[in-house]
PDB file of C-alpha atoms and ligand atoms in Angstrom:
ATOM      1  CA  MET A   1      17.466 -19.176  -1.123  1.00  0.00           C
ATOM      2  CA  ARG A   2      17.621 -17.129  -4.281  1.00  0.00           C
ATOM      3  CA  MET A   3      18.004 -13.398  -3.845  1.00  0.00           C
ATOM      4  CA  ILE A   4      15.661 -11.390  -5.970  1.00  0.00           C
ATOM      5  CA  THR A   5      16.947  -8.007  -6.971  1.00  0.00           C
ATOM      6  CA  PHE A   6      14.504  -5.511  -8.294  1.00  0.00           C
ATOM      7  CA  SER A   7      15.823  -3.883 -11.410  1.00  0.00           C
ATOM      8  CA  ILE A   8      14.013  -0.558 -11.074  1.00  0.00           C
ATOM      9  CA  LEU A   9      15.973   0.140  -7.931  1.00  0.00           C
ATOM     10  CA  ARG A  10      19.292  -0.583  -9.537  1.00  0.00           C
ATOM     11  CA  HIS A  11      18.575   2.094 -12.131  1.00  0.00           C
ATOM     12  CA  PHE A  12      16.569   4.296  -9.940  1.00  0.00           C
ATOM     13  CA  LYS A  13      17.729   7.822 -10.405  1.00  0.00           C
ATOM     14  CA  CYS A  14      16.173   9.768 -13.228  1.00  0.00           C
ATOM     15  CA  ASN A  15      18.034   9.159 -16.440  1.00  0.00           C
ATOM     16  CA  ALA A  16      18.304  10.880 -19.774  1.00  0.00           C
ATOM     17  CA  LEU A  17      15.148   9.238 -21.075  1.00  0.00           C
ATOM     18  CA  ALA A  18      13.048  10.434 -18.204  1.00  0.00           C
ATOM     19  CA  TYR A  19      14.466  13.842 -18.803  1.00  0.00           C
ATOM     20  CA  ASN A  20      13.540  13.813 -22.494  1.00  0.00           C
ATOM     21  CA  ILE A  21      10.028  12.755 -21.678  1.00  0.00           C
ATOM     22  CA  SER A  22       9.661  15.603 -19.268  1.00  0.00           C
ATOM     23  CA  ARG A  23      10.786  18.053 -21.985  1.00  0.00           C
ATOM     24  CA  ARG A  24       8.165  16.697 -24.341  1.00  0.00           C
ATOM     25  CA  LEU A  25       5.356  16.863 -21.822  1.00  0.00           C
ATOM     26  CA  LYS A  26       6.322  20.373 -20.949  1.00  0.00           C
ATOM     27  CA  SER A  27       6.105  21.622 -24.499  1.00  0.00           C
ATOM     28  CA  ASP A  28       2.612  20.101 -24.765  1.00  0.00           C
ATOM     29  CA  ALA A  29       1.526  22.176 -21.815  1.00  0.00           C
ATOM     30  CA  VAL A  30      -1.770  23.986 -22.172  1.00  0.00           C
ATOM     31  CA  ASP A  31      -2.379  27.316 -20.529  1.00  0.00           C
ATOM     32  CA  ILE A  32      -4.998  27.306 -17.840  1.00  0.00           C
ATOM     33  CA  LYS A  33      -6.415  30.591 -16.612  1.00  0.00           C
ATOM     34  CA  SER A  34      -6.724  31.270 -12.912  1.00  0.00           C
ATOM     35  CA  ASP A  35     -10.537  31.212 -13.175  1.00  0.00           C
ATOM     36  CA  ASP A  36     -10.278  27.574 -14.098  1.00  0.00           C
ATOM     37  CA  LEU A  37      -8.884  26.835 -10.671  1.00  0.00           C
ATOM     38  CA  LYS A  38     -12.294  26.601  -9.076  1.00  0.00           C
ATOM     39  CA  THR A  39     -14.039  24.723 -11.835  1.00  0.00           C
ATOM     40  CA  LYS A  40     -11.267  22.255 -12.609  1.00  0.00           C
ATOM     41  CA  GLY A  41     -10.129  21.969  -9.011  1.00  0.00           C
ATOM     42  CA  ALA A  42      -6.544  22.951  -8.218  1.00  0.00           C
ATOM     43  CA  SER A  43      -6.269  20.306  -5.571  1.00  0.00           C
ATOM     44  CA  PRO A  44      -8.530  17.310  -5.914  1.00  0.00           C
ATOM     45  CA  ASP A  45      -7.166  15.941  -2.649  1.00  0.00           C
ATOM     46  CA  PRO A  46      -7.010  19.010  -0.403  1.00  0.00           C
ATOM     47  CA  ASP A  47      -6.774  16.880   2.729  1.00  0.00           C
ATOM     48  CA  TYR A  48      -3.853  14.864   1.453  1.00  0.00           C
ATOM     49  CA  ILE A  49      -1.923  17.139  -0.890  1.00  0.00           C
ATOM     50  CA  GLU A  50      -0.252  20.322   0.288  1.00  0.00           C
ATOM     51  CA  VAL A  51       1.403  22.707  -2.142  1.00  0.00           C
ATOM     52  CA  LEU A  52       4.456  24.136  -0.344  1.00  0.00           C
ATOM     53  CA  PRO A  53       4.970  27.902   0.122  1.00  0.00           C
ATOM     54  CA  SER A  54       7.864  28.105  -2.352  1.00  0.00           C
ATOM     55  CA  TRP A  55       5.406  27.391  -5.180  1.00  0.00           C
ATOM     56  CA  PRO A  56       4.726  30.775  -6.860  1.00  0.00           C
ATOM     57  CA  GLU A  57       1.105  31.922  -6.550  1.00  0.00           C
ATOM     58  CA  GLY A  58       0.881  32.585 -10.261  1.00  0.00           C
ATOM     59  CA  GLU A  59       2.068  29.137 -11.310  1.00  0.00           C
ATOM     60  CA  ILE A  60      -1.407  27.707 -11.634  1.00  0.00           C
ATOM     61  CA  SER A  61      -1.273  25.582 -14.735  1.00  0.00           C
ATOM     62  CA  MET A  62       1.487  23.354 -13.360  1.00  0.00           C
ATOM     63  CA  ARG A  63      -0.267  23.255 -10.002  1.00  0.00           C
ATOM     64  CA  ILE A  64      -3.379  21.782 -11.555  1.00  0.00           C
ATOM     65  CA  LYS A  65      -1.381  19.290 -13.582  1.00  0.00           C
ATOM     66  CA  ALA A  66       0.705  18.155 -10.625  1.00  0.00           C
ATOM     67  CA  THR A  67      -2.113  17.839  -8.110  1.00  0.00           C
ATOM     68  CA  SER A  68      -4.540  16.208 -10.508  1.00  0.00           C
ATOM     69  CA  SER A  69      -2.033  13.572 -11.606  1.00  0.00           C
ATOM     70  CA  MET A  70      -1.426  12.386  -8.034  1.00  0.00           C
ATOM     71  CA  ARG A  71      -4.402  10.677  -6.395  1.00  0.00           C
ATOM     72  CA  ILE A  72      -4.759   9.379  -2.889  1.00  0.00           C
ATOM     73  CA  TYR A  73      -7.432   6.992  -1.666  1.00  0.00           C
ATOM     74  CA  PRO A  74      -7.448   6.925   2.151  1.00  0.00           C
ATOM     75  CA  ASN A  75      -8.397   3.647   3.820  1.00  0.00           C
ATOM     76  CA  PHE A  76      -8.214   1.743   0.584  1.00  0.00           C
ATOM     77  CA  VAL A  77      -7.815  -1.460   2.600  1.00  0.00           C
ATOM     78  CA  THR A  78      -9.332  -2.318   5.970  1.00  0.00           C
ATOM     79  CA  GLU A  79      -7.257  -3.266   9.012  1.00  0.00           C
ATOM     80  CA  GLU A  80      -8.199  -6.856   8.416  1.00  0.00           C
ATOM     81  CA  GLU A  81      -7.061  -6.730   4.791  1.00  0.00           C
ATOM     82  CA  GLU A  82      -3.816  -5.105   5.881  1.00  0.00           C
ATOM     83  CA  SER A  83      -3.183  -7.976   8.329  1.00  0.00           C
ATOM     84  CA  SER A  84      -3.970 -10.488   5.652  1.00  0.00           C
ATOM     85  CA  LEU A  85      -1.428  -8.959   3.264  1.00  0.00           C
ATOM     86  CA  LEU A  86       1.172  -8.723   6.012  1.00  0.00           C
ATOM     87  CA  SER A  87       0.795 -12.327   7.075  1.00  0.00           C
ATOM     88  CA  GLU A  88       1.562 -13.406   3.541  1.00  0.00           C
ATOM     89  CA  LEU A  89       4.461 -10.967   3.118  1.00  0.00           C
ATOM     90  CA  GLU A  90       6.223 -11.231   6.466  1.00  0.00           C
ATOM     91  CA  PRO A  91       7.695 -14.744   6.057  1.00  0.00           C
ATOM     92  CA  GLN A  92       9.201 -13.680   2.741  1.00  0.00           C
ATOM     93  CA  LEU A  93      10.581 -10.378   4.106  1.00  0.00           C
ATOM     94  CA  LYS A  94      11.878 -11.855   7.343  1.00  0.00           C
ATOM     95  CA  ARG A  95      14.564 -13.726   5.443  1.00  0.00           C
ATOM     96  CA  LEU A  96      16.047 -10.521   4.053  1.00  0.00           C
ATOM     97  CA  ARG A  97      18.298  -8.010   5.756  1.00  0.00           C
ATOM     98  CA  TYR A  98      17.736  -4.257   5.732  1.00  0.00           C
ATOM     99  CA  GLU A  99      20.300  -2.490   3.598  1.00  0.00           C
ATOM    100  CA  TYR A 100      22.070   0.661   4.730  1.00  0.00           C
ATOM    101  CA  ASP A 101      24.952   2.824   3.602  1.00  0.00           C
ATOM    102  CA  HIS A 102      25.243   2.002  -0.047  1.00  0.00           C
ATOM    103  CA  TRP A 103      26.561   5.237  -1.482  1.00  0.00           C
ATOM    104  CA  ASP A 104      24.651   4.825  -4.755  1.00  0.00           C
ATOM    105  CA  ASN A 105      21.336   3.777  -3.305  1.00  0.00           C
ATOM    106  CA  ALA A 106      18.275   5.918  -3.691  1.00  0.00           C
ATOM    107  CA  ILE A 107      16.898   4.200  -0.591  1.00  0.00           C
ATOM    108  CA  GLU A 108      18.323   3.892   2.902  1.00  0.00           C
ATOM    109  CA  GLY A 109      17.244   1.216   5.378  1.00  0.00           C
ATOM    110  CA  TYR A 110      15.169  -1.041   3.189  1.00  0.00           C
ATOM    111  CA  ARG A 111      14.607  -4.571   2.069  1.00  0.00           C
ATOM    112  CA  GLU A 112      12.578  -5.534  -0.936  1.00  0.00           C
ATOM    113  CA  THR A 113      11.199  -8.361  -2.956  1.00  0.00           C
ATOM    114  CA  GLU A 114       8.654  -9.024  -5.671  1.00  0.00           C
ATOM    115  CA  ARG A 115       5.578 -11.155  -5.591  1.00  0.00           C
ATOM    116  CA  ASP A 116       3.136 -12.505  -8.144  1.00  0.00           C
ATOM    117  CA  SER A 117       1.190 -15.187  -6.328  1.00  0.00           C
ATOM    118  CA  TRP A 118      -1.244 -14.439  -3.546  1.00  0.00           C
ATOM    119  CA  ASN A 119      -3.817 -16.269  -1.480  1.00  0.00           C
ATOM    120  CA  GLU A 120      -7.408 -15.744  -2.467  1.00  0.00           C
ATOM    121  CA  GLN A 121      -8.172 -12.815  -0.179  1.00  0.00           C
ATOM    122  CA  ASN A 122      -4.988 -10.971  -1.092  1.00  0.00           C
ATOM    123  CA  ALA A 123      -5.403 -11.657  -4.807  1.00  0.00           C
ATOM    124  CA  ALA A 124      -8.777  -9.906  -4.561  1.00  0.00           C
ATOM    125  CA  ILE A 125      -7.133  -6.863  -2.929  1.00  0.00           C
ATOM    126  CA  LEU A 126      -4.484  -6.706  -5.637  1.00  0.00           C
ATOM    127  CA  LYS A 127      -7.197  -6.956  -8.260  1.00  0.00           C
ATOM    128  CA  ARG A 128      -8.977  -3.998  -6.683  1.00  0.00           C
ATOM    129  CA  VAL A 129      -5.743  -1.998  -6.751  1.00  0.00           C
ATOM    130  CA  ARG A 130      -5.260  -2.773 -10.432  1.00  0.00           C
ATOM    131  CA  GLU A 131      -8.854  -1.967 -11.332  1.00  0.00           C
ATOM    132  CA  THR A 132      -8.667   1.344  -9.493  1.00  0.00           C
ATOM    133  CA  ALA A 133      -5.305   2.489 -10.778  1.00  0.00           C
ATOM    134  CA  PHE A 134      -4.960   1.239 -14.333  1.00  0.00           C
ATOM    135  CA  SER A 135      -7.043   1.363 -17.464  1.00  0.00           C
ATOM    136  CA  PRO A 136      -8.381  -2.041 -18.570  1.00  0.00           C
ATOM    137  CA  HIS A 137      -5.938  -2.090 -21.479  1.00  0.00           C
ATOM    138  CA  ALA A 138      -2.851  -1.204 -19.475  1.00  0.00           C
ATOM    139  CA  GLU A 139      -0.085  -3.770 -19.463  1.00  0.00           C
ATOM    140  CA  LEU A 140       1.352  -4.216 -16.009  1.00  0.00           C
ATOM    141  CA  LEU A 141       4.624  -5.585 -14.766  1.00  0.00           C
ATOM    142  CA  PRO A 142       3.679  -9.105 -13.730  1.00  0.00           C
ATOM    143  CA  ARG A 143       4.918  -8.865 -10.154  1.00  0.00           C
ATOM    144  CA  ALA A 144       4.134  -6.399  -7.402  1.00  0.00           C
ATOM    145  CA  HIS A 145       7.159  -4.711  -5.832  1.00  0.00           C
ATOM    146  CA  VAL A 146       7.275  -5.055  -2.060  1.00  0.00           C
ATOM    147  CA  LEU A 147       9.355  -2.330  -0.417  1.00  0.00           C
ATOM    148  CA  ASP A 148       9.896  -2.595   3.330  1.00  0.00           C
ATOM    149  CA  LEU A 149      11.374   0.570   4.847  1.00  0.00           C
ATOM    150  CA  ALA A 150      12.760   0.335   8.376  1.00  0.00           C
ATOM    151  CA  ALA A 151      11.615   2.982  10.864  1.00  0.00           C
ATOM    152  CA  ALA A 152      14.877   4.822  10.192  1.00  0.00           C
ATOM    153  CA  GLY A 153      14.682   4.238   6.435  1.00  0.00           C
ATOM    154  CA  TYR A 154      13.800   6.773   3.784  1.00  0.00           C
ATOM    155  CA  ILE A 155      13.692   7.206   0.012  1.00  0.00           C
ATOM    156  CA  LYS A 156      15.711   9.953  -1.638  1.00  0.00           C
ATOM    157  CA  PRO A 157      14.283  12.062  -4.468  1.00  0.00           C
ATOM    158  CA  HIS A 158      14.181  10.133  -7.740  1.00  0.00           C
ATOM    159  CA  ILE A 159      12.094   9.505 -10.833  1.00  0.00           C
ATOM    160  CA  ASP A 160      11.365   5.864 -11.598  1.00  0.00           C
ATOM    161  CA  ALA A 161      13.419   4.985 -14.665  1.00  0.00           C
ATOM    162  CA  VAL A 162      11.322   4.934 -17.840  1.00  0.00           C
ATOM    163  CA  ARG A 163      13.261   1.906 -19.056  1.00  0.00           C
ATOM    164  CA  PHE A 164      11.731  -0.154 -16.285  1.00  0.00           C
ATOM    165  CA  CYS A 165       8.357   1.403 -15.610  1.00  0.00           C
ATOM    166  CA  GLY A 166       5.528   2.898 -17.656  1.00  0.00           C
ATOM    167  CA  ASN A 167       3.210   5.785 -16.902  1.00  0.00           C
ATOM    168  CA  THR A 168       1.181   4.728 -13.888  1.00  0.00           C
ATOM    169  CA  ILE A 169       2.566   3.784 -10.476  1.00  0.00           C
ATOM    170  CA  ALA A 170       0.195   2.629  -7.720  1.00  0.00           C
ATOM    171  CA  GLY A 171       1.351   2.145  -4.124  1.00  0.00           C
ATOM    172  CA  LEU A 172      -0.558   0.556  -1.288  1.00  0.00           C
ATOM    173  CA  CYS A 173       0.834   1.818   2.021  1.00  0.00           C
ATOM    174  CA  LEU A 174       0.936  -0.530   4.994  1.00  0.00           C
ATOM    175  CA  LEU A 175       2.040  -0.296   8.642  1.00  0.00           C
ATOM    176  CA  SER A 176       2.974   3.382   8.873  1.00  0.00           C
ATOM    177  CA  SER A 177       1.851   6.720   7.523  1.00  0.00           C
ATOM    178  CA  ALA A 178       4.465   8.792   5.727  1.00  0.00           C
ATOM    179  CA  VAL A 179       4.977  11.998   3.793  1.00  0.00           C
ATOM    180  CA  MET A 180       5.908  11.843   0.133  1.00  0.00           C
ATOM    181  CA  ARG A 181       7.533  14.986  -1.287  1.00  0.00           C
ATOM    182  CA  LEU A 182       7.318  15.840  -4.974  1.00  0.00           C
ATOM    183  CA  VAL A 183       9.738  18.386  -6.428  1.00  0.00           C
ATOM    184  CA  HIS A 184       9.749  19.538 -10.042  1.00  0.00           C
ATOM    185  CA  GLU A 185      12.947  18.349 -11.615  1.00  0.00           C
ATOM    186  CA  ALA A 186      13.694  21.503 -13.611  1.00  0.00           C
ATOM    187  CA  ARG A 187      11.999  24.032 -11.294  1.00  0.00           C
ATOM    188  CA  PRO A 188      12.754  22.969  -7.724  1.00  0.00           C
ATOM    189  CA  GLU A 189      10.622  25.743  -6.223  1.00  0.00           C
ATOM    190  CA  LEU A 190       7.582  23.745  -7.360  1.00  0.00           C
ATOM    191  CA  GLN A 191       7.093  21.376  -4.437  1.00  0.00           C
ATOM    192  CA  LEU A 192       4.225  19.552  -2.832  1.00  0.00           C
ATOM    193  CA  ASP A 193       3.789  17.101  -0.017  1.00  0.00           C
ATOM    194  CA  ALA A 194       1.405  14.157  -0.082  1.00  0.00           C
ATOM    195  CA  LEU A 195       0.167  12.574   3.104  1.00  0.00           C
ATOM    196  CA  LEU A 196       0.273   8.811   2.627  1.00  0.00           C
ATOM    197  CA  GLU A 197      -1.693   7.426   5.512  1.00  0.00           C
ATOM    198  CA  ARG A 198      -1.411   3.866   6.623  1.00  0.00           C
ATOM    199  CA  ARG A 199      -3.705   1.724   4.412  1.00  0.00           C
ATOM    200  CA  CYS A 200      -4.059   4.327   1.675  1.00  0.00           C
ATOM    201  CA  LEU A 201      -3.496   3.787  -2.027  1.00  0.00           C
ATOM    202  CA  TYR A 202      -1.721   6.447  -4.039  1.00  0.00           C
ATOM    203  CA  ILE A 203      -1.605   6.698  -7.798  1.00  0.00           C
ATOM    204  CA  MET A 204       1.022   8.736  -9.585  1.00  0.00           C
ATOM    205  CA  ARG A 205       0.993   9.261 -13.326  1.00  0.00           C
ATOM    206  CA  ASP A 206       1.670  11.774 -16.121  1.00  0.00           C
ATOM    207  CA  VAL A 207       3.151  15.051 -14.841  1.00  0.00           C
ATOM    208  CA  SER A 208       3.624  13.937 -11.232  1.00  0.00           C
ATOM    209  CA  ARG A 209       5.334  10.760 -12.413  1.00  0.00           C
ATOM    210  CA  TYR A 210       7.588  12.158 -15.159  1.00  0.00           C
ATOM    211  CA  GLU A 211       8.321  15.773 -14.273  1.00  0.00           C
ATOM    212  CA  PHE A 212       8.586  15.581 -10.496  1.00  0.00           C
ATOM    213  CA  THR A 213      10.973  13.622  -8.349  1.00  0.00           C
ATOM    214  CA  HIS A 214       9.348  11.827  -5.418  1.00  0.00           C
ATOM    215  CA  ALA A 215      10.843  11.000  -2.031  1.00  0.00           C
ATOM    216  CA  VAL A 216       9.543   9.338   1.139  1.00  0.00           C
ATOM    217  CA  LEU A 217      10.695  11.450   4.075  1.00  0.00           C
ATOM    218  CA  GLY A 218      12.296   9.942   7.145  1.00  0.00           C
ATOM    219  CA  GLY A 219      13.418  10.942  10.614  1.00  0.00           C
ATOM    220  CA  GLU A 220      13.252  14.651  11.438  1.00  0.00           C
ATOM    221  CA  GLN A 221      12.160  15.472   7.897  1.00  0.00           C
ATOM    222  CA  SER A 222       8.921  13.559   8.310  1.00  0.00           C
ATOM    223  CA  VAL A 223       6.624  16.528   8.884  1.00  0.00           C
ATOM    224  CA  TRP A 224       3.065  17.092   7.662  1.00  0.00           C
ATOM    225  CA  ARG A 225       1.659  20.634   7.798  1.00  0.00           C
ATOM    226  CA  GLY A 226       4.165  21.655  10.445  1.00  0.00           C
ATOM    227  CA  ALA A 227       3.630  18.686  12.775  1.00  0.00           C
ATOM    228  CA  ARG A 228       6.029  15.782  13.142  1.00  0.00           C
ATOM    229  CA  LEU A 229       4.714  12.605  11.569  1.00  0.00           C
ATOM    230  CA  PRO A 230       6.599   9.805  13.293  1.00  0.00           C
ATOM    231  CA  ARG A 231       7.702   7.226  10.760  1.00  0.00           C
ATOM    232  CA  ARG A 232       7.535   3.616  11.818  1.00  0.00           C
ATOM    233  CA  ARG A 233       8.404   0.629   9.696  1.00  0.00           C
ATOM    234  CA  ARG A 234       6.459   0.936   6.461  1.00  0.00           C
ATOM    235  CA  ILE A 235       5.712  -1.487   3.671  1.00  0.00           C
ATOM    236  CA  ALA A 236       4.658  -0.295   0.230  1.00  0.00           C
ATOM    237  CA  LEU A 237       3.140  -2.701  -2.245  1.00  0.00           C
ATOM    238  CA  ILE A 238       3.708  -1.110  -5.612  1.00  0.00           C
ATOM    239  CA  CYS A 239       2.149  -2.044  -8.948  1.00  0.00           C
ATOM    240  CA  ARG A 240       3.580  -0.539 -12.109  1.00  0.00           C
ATOM    241  CA  GLU A 241       2.837  -0.417 -15.773  1.00  0.00           C
ATOM    242  CA  ARG A 242       5.270  -2.041 -18.160  1.00  0.00           C
ATOM    243  CA  PRO A 243       7.700   0.411 -19.752  1.00  0.00           C
ATOM    244  CA  ARG A 244       6.524   1.948 -22.984  1.00  0.00           C
ATOM    245  CA  PRO A 245       7.838  -0.066 -25.943  1.00  0.00           C
ATOM    246  CA  GLU A 246      10.000   2.823 -27.178  1.00  0.00           C
ATOM    247  CA  HIS A 247      11.906   2.712 -23.893  1.00  0.00           C
ATOM    248  CA  CYS A 248      12.663  -0.996 -23.969  1.00  0.00           C
ATOM    249  CA  GLU A 249      16.028  -2.049 -25.227  1.00  0.00           C
TER     250      GLU A 249
HETATM  251  C1  OGA B 301       9.910   3.342  -5.413  1.00  0.00           C
HETATM  252  C2  OGA B 301       9.229   4.336  -4.583  1.00  0.00           C
HETATM  253  C3  OGA B 301       7.582   4.769  -2.911  1.00  0.00           C
HETATM  254  C4  OGA B 301       6.900   4.102  -1.777  1.00  0.00           C
HETATM  255  O1  OGA B 301      10.037   2.191  -4.981  1.00  0.00           O
HETATM  256  O2  OGA B 301      10.326   3.698  -6.532  1.00  0.00           O
HETATM  257  O3  OGA B 301       9.309   5.483  -4.876  1.00  0.00           O
HETATM  258  O4  OGA B 301       5.712   4.384  -1.606  1.00  0.00           O
HETATM  259  N1  OGA B 301       8.488   3.910  -3.553  1.00  0.00           N
HETATM  260  O5  OGA B 301       7.543   3.335  -1.081  1.00  0.00           O
HETATM  261 MN1   MN B 302       9.792   5.636  -7.026  1.00  0.00          MN
END
């Protein structure tokens, strides 16, 4: 059997290019007055996004940008659709071993693969993901990334490398709920948690994708609004945009 290695993960940690992009976005920042909070909506997903207490009260403009660039669609797939995806993925995953203890890995306790062909029912689900998350003109990476985290697995803070991935990242969450933590790369007091329930779809783009690191919490750290959120094995099916041409070698 041929091992498929997923290049984004090999070059996971934020790199100089991601950093430059975040500088540029920052200087484009518009000022938003606190009155705009109500009209524009500081938190479009109040049930699923929680700004953490370290975030200064007055830092409103970045709060709007961060929370509005991270979307969560609960119950995006039904239980039946989840089973259908799993029955196609499991035989492929079963052949792989979970990886632990690689000092340079951004992920602990995972196995992964990519997939571009699906049975009819699953192809329709993937189509729905793409239609929800990406503009009709977006160019996507041809294969979906399948990331299987063991119950004890977790993802450390990182920014997906701009050399391997464009603006929008869409993840369909299967098997277990989890908490994703976003932390501003240059201002670590700006933090938020996103509740990624089993069968939800999340979409990360713009500020949340380029300026914030994201992590999937594990073990004792897996806490949502003060209550433990037990992490079981979790599979994320992730669709990404192709890298922007200026970031390709
Ligand atoms: C990634 C990642 C998040 C998830 O693979 O880059 O951040 O939902 N995954 O598993
Ligand atoms: Mn990532």
